[in-house]
Short mmCIF file of C-alpha atoms in Angstrom, two decimals:
data_model
loop_
_atom_site.label_atom_id
_atom_site.label_comp_id
_atom_site.label_asym_id
_atom_site.label_seq_id
_atom_site.Cartn_x
_atom_site.Cartn_y
_atom_site.Cartn_z
CA MET A 269 -0.16 -0.02 0.00
CA LYS A 270 2.89 2.47 0.73
CA THR A 271 4.32 1.86 -2.83
CA VAL A 272 0.86 2.42 -4.28
CA PHE A 273 0.38 5.60 -2.33
CA LEU A 274 3.87 6.80 -3.54
CA LEU A 275 3.17 5.94 -7.01
CA ILE A 276 0.11 8.10 -6.78
CA LEU A 277 2.04 11.01 -5.38
CA ILE A 278 4.86 10.71 -7.96
CA THR A 279 2.01 10.77 -10.79
CA LEU A 280 0.37 13.87 -9.33
CA SER A 281 3.55 15.64 -8.98
CA GLU A 282 4.57 15.27 -12.47
CA ALA A 283 1.18 16.29 -13.50
CA THR A 284 1.51 19.58 -11.75
CA ILE A 285 4.40 20.93 -14.06
CA GLY A 286 1.98 22.85 -16.45
CA VAL A 287 -0.05 24.07 -13.33
CA PHE A 288 2.85 25.63 -11.60
CA VAL A 289 4.29 27.28 -14.69
CA LYS A 290 0.94 28.93 -15.50
CA LEU A 291 0.28 30.15 -11.98
CA THR A 292 3.51 32.45 -12.26
CA ASP A 293 1.16 34.32 -14.67
CA GLY A 294 4.24 35.34 -16.71
CA ARG A 295 5.65 37.25 -13.87
CA ILE A 296 9.18 35.50 -14.21
CA PRO A 297 10.51 35.05 -17.76
CA ILE A 298 10.24 31.25 -18.66
CA GLN A 299 13.94 31.04 -19.21
CA THR A 300 14.50 32.17 -15.57
CA LEU A 301 11.77 30.14 -14.18
CA ASN A 302 13.51 27.01 -15.53
CA PHE A 303 16.66 28.06 -13.83
CA TYR A 304 14.95 28.32 -10.61
CA ALA A 305 13.03 25.15 -11.09
CA LEU A 306 16.34 23.11 -11.64
CA SER A 307 18.12 24.99 -8.61
CA PHE A 308 15.47 24.19 -6.27
CA ALA A 309 15.23 20.57 -7.60
CA ALA A 310 19.14 20.08 -7.25
CA VAL A 311 19.11 21.35 -3.71
CA PHE A 312 16.18 19.41 -2.54
CA LEU A 313 17.66 16.23 -4.11
CA LEU A 314 21.04 16.88 -2.53
CA ILE A 315 19.34 16.97 0.98
CA ALA A 316 16.52 14.44 0.52
CA LEU A 317 18.53 11.62 -1.47
CA PRO A 318 20.87 10.71 1.32
CA LEU A 319 17.97 10.68 3.92
CA ALA A 320 15.89 8.43 1.63
CA THR A 321 18.75 6.11 0.39
CA GLY A 322 21.09 6.00 3.38
CA GLN A 323 23.93 6.82 0.92
CA ARG A 324 26.05 9.96 0.93
CA GLN A 325 26.15 12.20 -1.97
CA HIS A 326 29.69 11.94 -3.44
CA PHE A 327 30.81 14.56 -6.08
CA PRO A 328 31.32 12.68 -9.49
CA ARG A 329 34.88 13.77 -10.03
CA ASP A 330 35.43 10.63 -12.27
CA ASN A 331 32.34 11.29 -14.14
CA LEU A 332 31.96 14.81 -14.72
CA LYS A 333 31.77 14.69 -18.43
CA ASP A 334 28.68 12.43 -18.37
CA THR A 335 27.05 13.96 -15.55
CA SER A 336 27.33 17.52 -16.99
CA PHE A 337 26.07 16.30 -20.40
CA ILE A 338 23.08 14.54 -18.87
CA GLY A 339 22.49 18.00 -17.05
CA LEU A 340 22.62 19.76 -20.35
CA LEU A 341 19.96 17.35 -21.74
CA ILE A 342 17.75 17.67 -18.66
CA ALA A 343 18.05 21.35 -18.83
CA LEU A 344 17.04 21.34 -22.50
CA GLN A 345 14.11 18.88 -21.97
CA ILE A 346 12.58 20.72 -19.14
CA SER A 347 13.18 24.14 -20.78
CA VAL A 348 11.30 23.14 -24.04
CA PHE A 349 8.52 21.43 -22.19
CA ASN A 350 7.88 24.41 -19.85
CA PHE A 351 8.01 26.80 -22.62
CA ALA A 352 5.34 24.78 -24.51
CA MET A 353 3.11 25.22 -21.31
CA THR A 354 3.25 28.97 -21.67
CA VAL A 355 1.90 28.87 -25.32
CA ALA A 356 -0.61 26.12 -25.35
CA PRO A 357 -3.18 24.40 -23.05
CA ILE A 358 -1.78 21.74 -20.79
CA ALA A 359 -3.57 19.02 -22.43
CA ASN A 360 -2.25 20.07 -25.71
CA VAL A 361 1.36 19.76 -24.24
CA VAL A 362 1.15 16.51 -22.20
CA ILE A 363 -0.61 14.68 -25.29
CA PHE A 364 1.69 15.83 -27.93
CA TRP A 365 4.72 15.20 -25.74
CA SER A 366 3.61 11.56 -25.30
CA ILE A 367 5.02 10.96 -28.67
CA ALA A 368 8.31 10.20 -26.65
CA PRO A 369 8.23 6.55 -26.62
CA PHE A 370 8.25 6.41 -30.38
CA PHE A 371 11.30 8.76 -30.72
CA THR A 372 12.86 6.51 -28.03
CA PHE A 373 12.36 3.43 -30.27
CA ILE A 374 13.78 5.20 -33.27
CA PHE A 375 16.70 6.48 -31.58
CA SER A 376 17.30 3.10 -29.90
CA TRP A 377 17.16 1.53 -33.28
CA LEU A 378 19.32 4.02 -34.94
CA PHE A 379 22.12 4.36 -32.26
CA LEU A 380 21.78 1.22 -30.01
CA GLY A 381 21.12 -1.28 -32.75
CA GLU A 382 17.81 -2.58 -31.29
CA LYS A 383 15.52 -4.42 -33.50
CA ALA A 384 12.00 -3.54 -34.45
CA HIS A 385 9.16 -5.99 -34.51
CA ARG A 386 6.08 -6.26 -36.96
CA SER A 387 3.62 -5.25 -34.22
CA TYR A 388 5.62 -1.82 -34.05
CA MET A 389 4.19 -0.92 -37.58
CA LEU A 390 0.71 -1.11 -36.54
CA ILE A 391 1.42 0.60 -33.25
CA PHE A 392 3.08 3.51 -35.31
CA ALA A 393 0.01 3.58 -37.62
CA VAL A 394 -2.27 4.03 -34.44
CA ALA A 395 -0.10 6.78 -33.08
CA ILE A 396 0.01 8.70 -36.47
CA THR A 397 -3.66 8.40 -36.70
CA GLY A 398 -3.88 9.97 -33.21
CA ILE A 399 -1.78 12.91 -34.31
CA VAL A 400 -3.76 13.45 -37.44
CA LEU A 401 -7.01 13.55 -35.33
CA ALA A 402 -5.45 15.91 -32.67
CA LYS A 403 -4.71 18.39 -35.55
CA PRO A 404 -1.47 19.85 -34.12
CA LEU A 405 -1.23 22.58 -37.01
CA GLN A 406 -4.74 23.89 -36.54
CA GLY A 407 -6.06 26.20 -34.00
CA GLY A 408 -4.42 29.02 -32.14
CA HIS A 409 -1.93 26.74 -30.31
CA MET A 410 0.34 25.43 -33.35
CA LEU A 411 3.48 26.82 -31.88
CA GLY A 412 3.02 25.06 -28.46
CA ASN A 413 1.83 21.81 -30.19
CA LEU A 414 4.89 21.66 -32.44
CA VAL A 415 7.19 22.68 -29.48
CA ALA A 416 5.69 19.77 -27.38
CA LEU A 417 6.12 17.21 -30.32
CA ALA A 418 9.82 18.48 -30.59
CA ASP A 419 10.16 18.01 -26.71
CA GLY A 420 9.17 14.28 -27.40
CA ALA A 421 12.41 13.99 -29.43
CA VAL A 422 14.35 15.79 -26.81
CA TYR A 423 13.24 13.48 -24.05
CA ALA A 424 13.89 10.45 -26.12
CA ALA A 425 17.44 11.58 -27.02
CA MET A 426 18.07 12.03 -23.07
CA VAL A 427 16.64 8.55 -22.47
CA THR A 428 18.71 7.08 -25.09
CA TYR A 429 21.97 8.76 -24.00
CA MET A 430 21.35 7.75 -20.39
CA ARG A 431 20.87 4.18 -21.37
CA TYR A 432 24.08 4.09 -23.59
CA GLU A 433 25.82 5.33 -20.55
CA GLY A 434 24.19 2.93 -18.23
CA LYS A 435 22.64 5.89 -16.17
CA THR A 436 19.71 5.85 -14.01
CA GLU A 437 17.37 8.40 -12.02
CA THR A 438 17.90 6.33 -8.96
CA GLY A 439 21.41 6.85 -8.87
CA ASN A 440 23.25 9.50 -6.81
CA ASP A 441 24.51 11.45 -9.77
CA ILE A 442 21.07 12.67 -10.63
CA ALA A 443 21.16 15.41 -8.09
CA TRP A 444 24.53 16.54 -9.69
CA SER A 445 23.12 16.37 -13.19
CA MET A 446 20.23 18.49 -11.89
CA LEU A 447 22.70 21.05 -10.32
CA ALA A 448 24.71 20.96 -13.79
CA GLY A 449 21.59 21.76 -15.53
CA ALA A 450 20.90 24.78 -13.31
CA VAL A 451 24.35 26.12 -13.86
CA ILE A 452 23.99 25.69 -17.56
CA LEU A 453 20.74 27.83 -17.37
CA SER A 454 22.15 30.36 -15.08
CA PRO A 455 23.20 32.83 -17.58
CA PHE A 456 19.37 33.26 -18.42
CA LEU A 457 19.16 35.00 -15.11
CA LEU A 458 21.31 37.84 -16.50
CA PHE A 459 19.87 37.78 -20.03
CA PHE A 460 16.14 37.88 -19.10
CA GLY A 461 16.29 39.06 -15.47
CA PRO A 462 15.20 37.55 -12.28
CA GLY A 463 11.48 38.27 -12.66
CA ASP A 464 9.04 39.71 -10.16
CA VAL A 465 10.71 37.70 -7.18
CA THR A 466 9.15 39.72 -4.44
CA GLY A 467 5.79 40.07 -6.24
CA THR A 468 2.45 38.55 -5.19
CA ILE A 469 -0.81 37.49 -7.16
CA HIS A 470 -4.17 37.91 -5.47
CA TYR A 471 -6.52 34.93 -6.01
CA GLN A 472 -10.24 35.92 -5.77
CA ALA A 473 -11.49 32.48 -5.18
CA LEU A 474 -8.96 31.98 -2.18
CA GLY A 475 -8.99 35.54 -0.98
CA LEU A 476 -5.45 35.47 -0.71
CA ASP A 477 -2.17 37.05 -2.03
CA LEU A 478 0.46 34.39 -2.77
CA PRO A 479 3.98 35.05 -3.62
CA VAL A 480 5.11 34.49 -7.17
CA MET A 481 8.23 32.66 -6.30
CA LEU A 482 5.98 30.08 -4.40
CA TRP A 483 5.04 28.55 -7.55
CA ALA A 484 8.84 28.55 -8.75
CA LEU A 485 9.62 26.62 -5.60
CA CYS A 486 6.84 24.34 -6.12
CA LEU A 487 7.82 23.68 -9.76
CA GLY A 488 11.41 22.65 -8.60
CA VAL A 489 10.47 20.87 -5.38
CA VAL A 490 7.22 19.27 -6.06
CA SER A 491 7.14 18.90 -9.80
CA THR A 492 10.67 17.79 -10.26
CA GLY A 493 12.60 17.14 -7.15
CA PHE A 494 10.03 15.12 -5.32
CA ALA A 495 9.14 13.16 -8.39
CA TYR A 496 12.78 11.91 -8.86
CA LEU A 497 13.16 11.19 -5.24
CA GLY A 498 9.85 9.22 -5.27
CA ILE A 499 11.10 7.30 -8.30
CA SER A 500 14.35 6.36 -6.45
CA ILE A 501 12.16 5.01 -3.58
CA VAL A 502 9.31 3.36 -5.38
CA LEU A 503 11.52 1.22 -7.57
CA LYS A 504 13.05 -0.61 -4.73
CA THR A 505 9.64 -2.45 -4.53
CA LEU A 506 7.99 -1.73 -7.81
CA ASN A 507 9.45 -3.00 -11.44
CA ALA A 508 10.31 -0.17 -13.42
CA ASN A 509 8.40 -1.27 -16.44
CA VAL A 510 5.29 -1.19 -14.07
CA TYR A 511 5.93 2.33 -13.32
CA SER A 512 6.40 3.49 -16.83
CA LEU A 513 3.33 1.63 -18.06
CA VAL A 514 1.37 3.55 -15.34
CA ASP A 515 3.11 6.77 -15.80
CA ILE A 516 2.73 7.15 -19.44
CA ILE A 517 -1.05 6.87 -19.18
CA VAL A 518 -2.04 8.44 -15.91
CA SER A 519 0.01 11.56 -15.73
CA PRO A 520 -1.25 13.09 -18.91
CA ILE A 521 -4.70 12.36 -17.85
CA VAL A 522 -4.25 13.96 -14.42
CA ALA A 523 -2.27 17.00 -15.95
CA SER A 524 -5.36 17.55 -18.39
CA THR A 525 -7.82 17.27 -15.79
CA LEU A 526 -6.08 19.93 -13.51
CA GLY A 527 -5.89 22.12 -16.66
CA TYR A 528 -9.55 21.96 -16.89
CA LEU A 529 -10.36 22.20 -13.32
CA ILE A 530 -7.79 25.21 -12.43
CA PHE A 531 -7.67 27.14 -15.83
CA ALA A 532 -11.06 26.02 -17.40
CA GLU A 533 -8.87 24.57 -20.47
CA VAL A 534 -11.29 22.41 -22.49
CA PRO A 535 -9.59 20.14 -25.10
CA ALA A 536 -11.19 20.12 -28.46
CA GLN A 537 -13.10 17.18 -29.56
CA GLY A 538 -10.18 16.02 -32.15
CA MET A 539 -7.66 16.63 -29.36
CA ILE A 540 -9.55 14.22 -26.84
CA TYR A 541 -10.03 11.44 -29.67
CA GLY A 542 -6.52 11.78 -30.99
CA GLY A 543 -4.86 12.14 -27.62
CA ALA A 544 -6.73 8.94 -26.63
CA LEU A 545 -5.34 6.89 -29.60
CA LEU A 546 -1.78 8.49 -29.13
CA LEU A 547 -1.55 7.68 -25.32
CA GLY A 548 -2.93 4.33 -25.98
CA ALA A 549 -0.32 3.66 -28.75
CA GLY A 550 2.57 4.96 -26.39
CA PHE A 551 1.24 2.61 -23.63
CA TRP A 552 1.22 -0.23 -26.29
CA LEU A 553 4.69 0.51 -27.44
CA THR A 554 6.08 0.99 -23.93
CA ARG A 555 4.69 -2.50 -22.92
CA GLU A 556 6.20 -4.12 -26.00
CA MET A 557 9.65 -2.50 -25.39
CA SER A 558 9.47 -3.63 -21.78
CA LYS A 559 8.96 -7.22 -22.37
CA GLU A 560 11.40 -10.01 -21.45
CA PRO A 561 14.09 -10.88 -22.16
CA THR A 562 15.34 -7.58 -23.31
CA LYS A 563 13.64 -5.25 -20.85
CA LYS A 564 14.30 -2.29 -23.11
CA ALA A 565 14.16 1.00 -21.24
CA VAL A 566 11.61 3.45 -22.18
CA HIS A 567 12.08 5.91 -19.20
CA PRO A 568 15.29 7.37 -17.72
CA CYS A 569 14.33 5.48 -14.39
CA GLN A 570 14.88 2.23 -16.24
CA CYS A 571 18.27 2.87 -17.59
CA GLY A 572 20.26 1.30 -14.95
CA LEU A 573 17.79 -1.70 -14.88
CA ALA A 574 17.79 -2.37 -18.57
CA ARG A 575 21.03 -4.31 -18.39
CA TYR A 576 19.85 -7.01 -15.96
#
């Protein structure tokens, strides 16, 4: 029951990314907001991981190159995803981002020499049908839709590289990679400014004025740091393949629901039908890629387990 409860919390935390980005109300430039988020996530993980795993955080002197490069990929992926959230509804972003498993397969096929199966062709056909029905080039959110699709490719590149290097989210280096990502994004603090770090936003429904930086803190700690920490704990008792299968379906649905409840974002009918096909195809492909005996990783948290 503890594992199930933690899995629910992880799913909820991942689904809040778009909510916290939008709650800043543009008071902090998105580039600077991404820097704040990674900084808060890195600090949180450096403190929380030793408490959760019982292992000290050792500075990766012998692995600086890989740790830094993974930090670059994390910074790029998070930055692109969060930018998409500023120009499109949450449902659009999480649905189109769900193309990531397909890019993961393509990159794994090209660079890791993994074989395709005939069933993949049918899965790809279902996914393409879903994208066509969702109409990413129509409506007033074309830019956000295309950016979300592109971020699926960025995420897949991160997963593929982490698998190639035998990395895993559950290892100690993830906190240092987060810190490296924050350092890489730090120049944006100068280029775009710190934002309204002392400002507040009034919420009529709550009757409260809340600090803008509260949402930046939540984006880093809740949406990013806690999610990574939770994964490192839940994988001690839950197979990584099971986690990925749950996450790829539940998180987009929860995120879309939050977008509707908090921001009254109502997905178009084509987006609903197309999204259902795309998510279903992603779940199907994830399941196929996770089968024995290969245990192909389709999520960074599986990278270290894929070899066993």
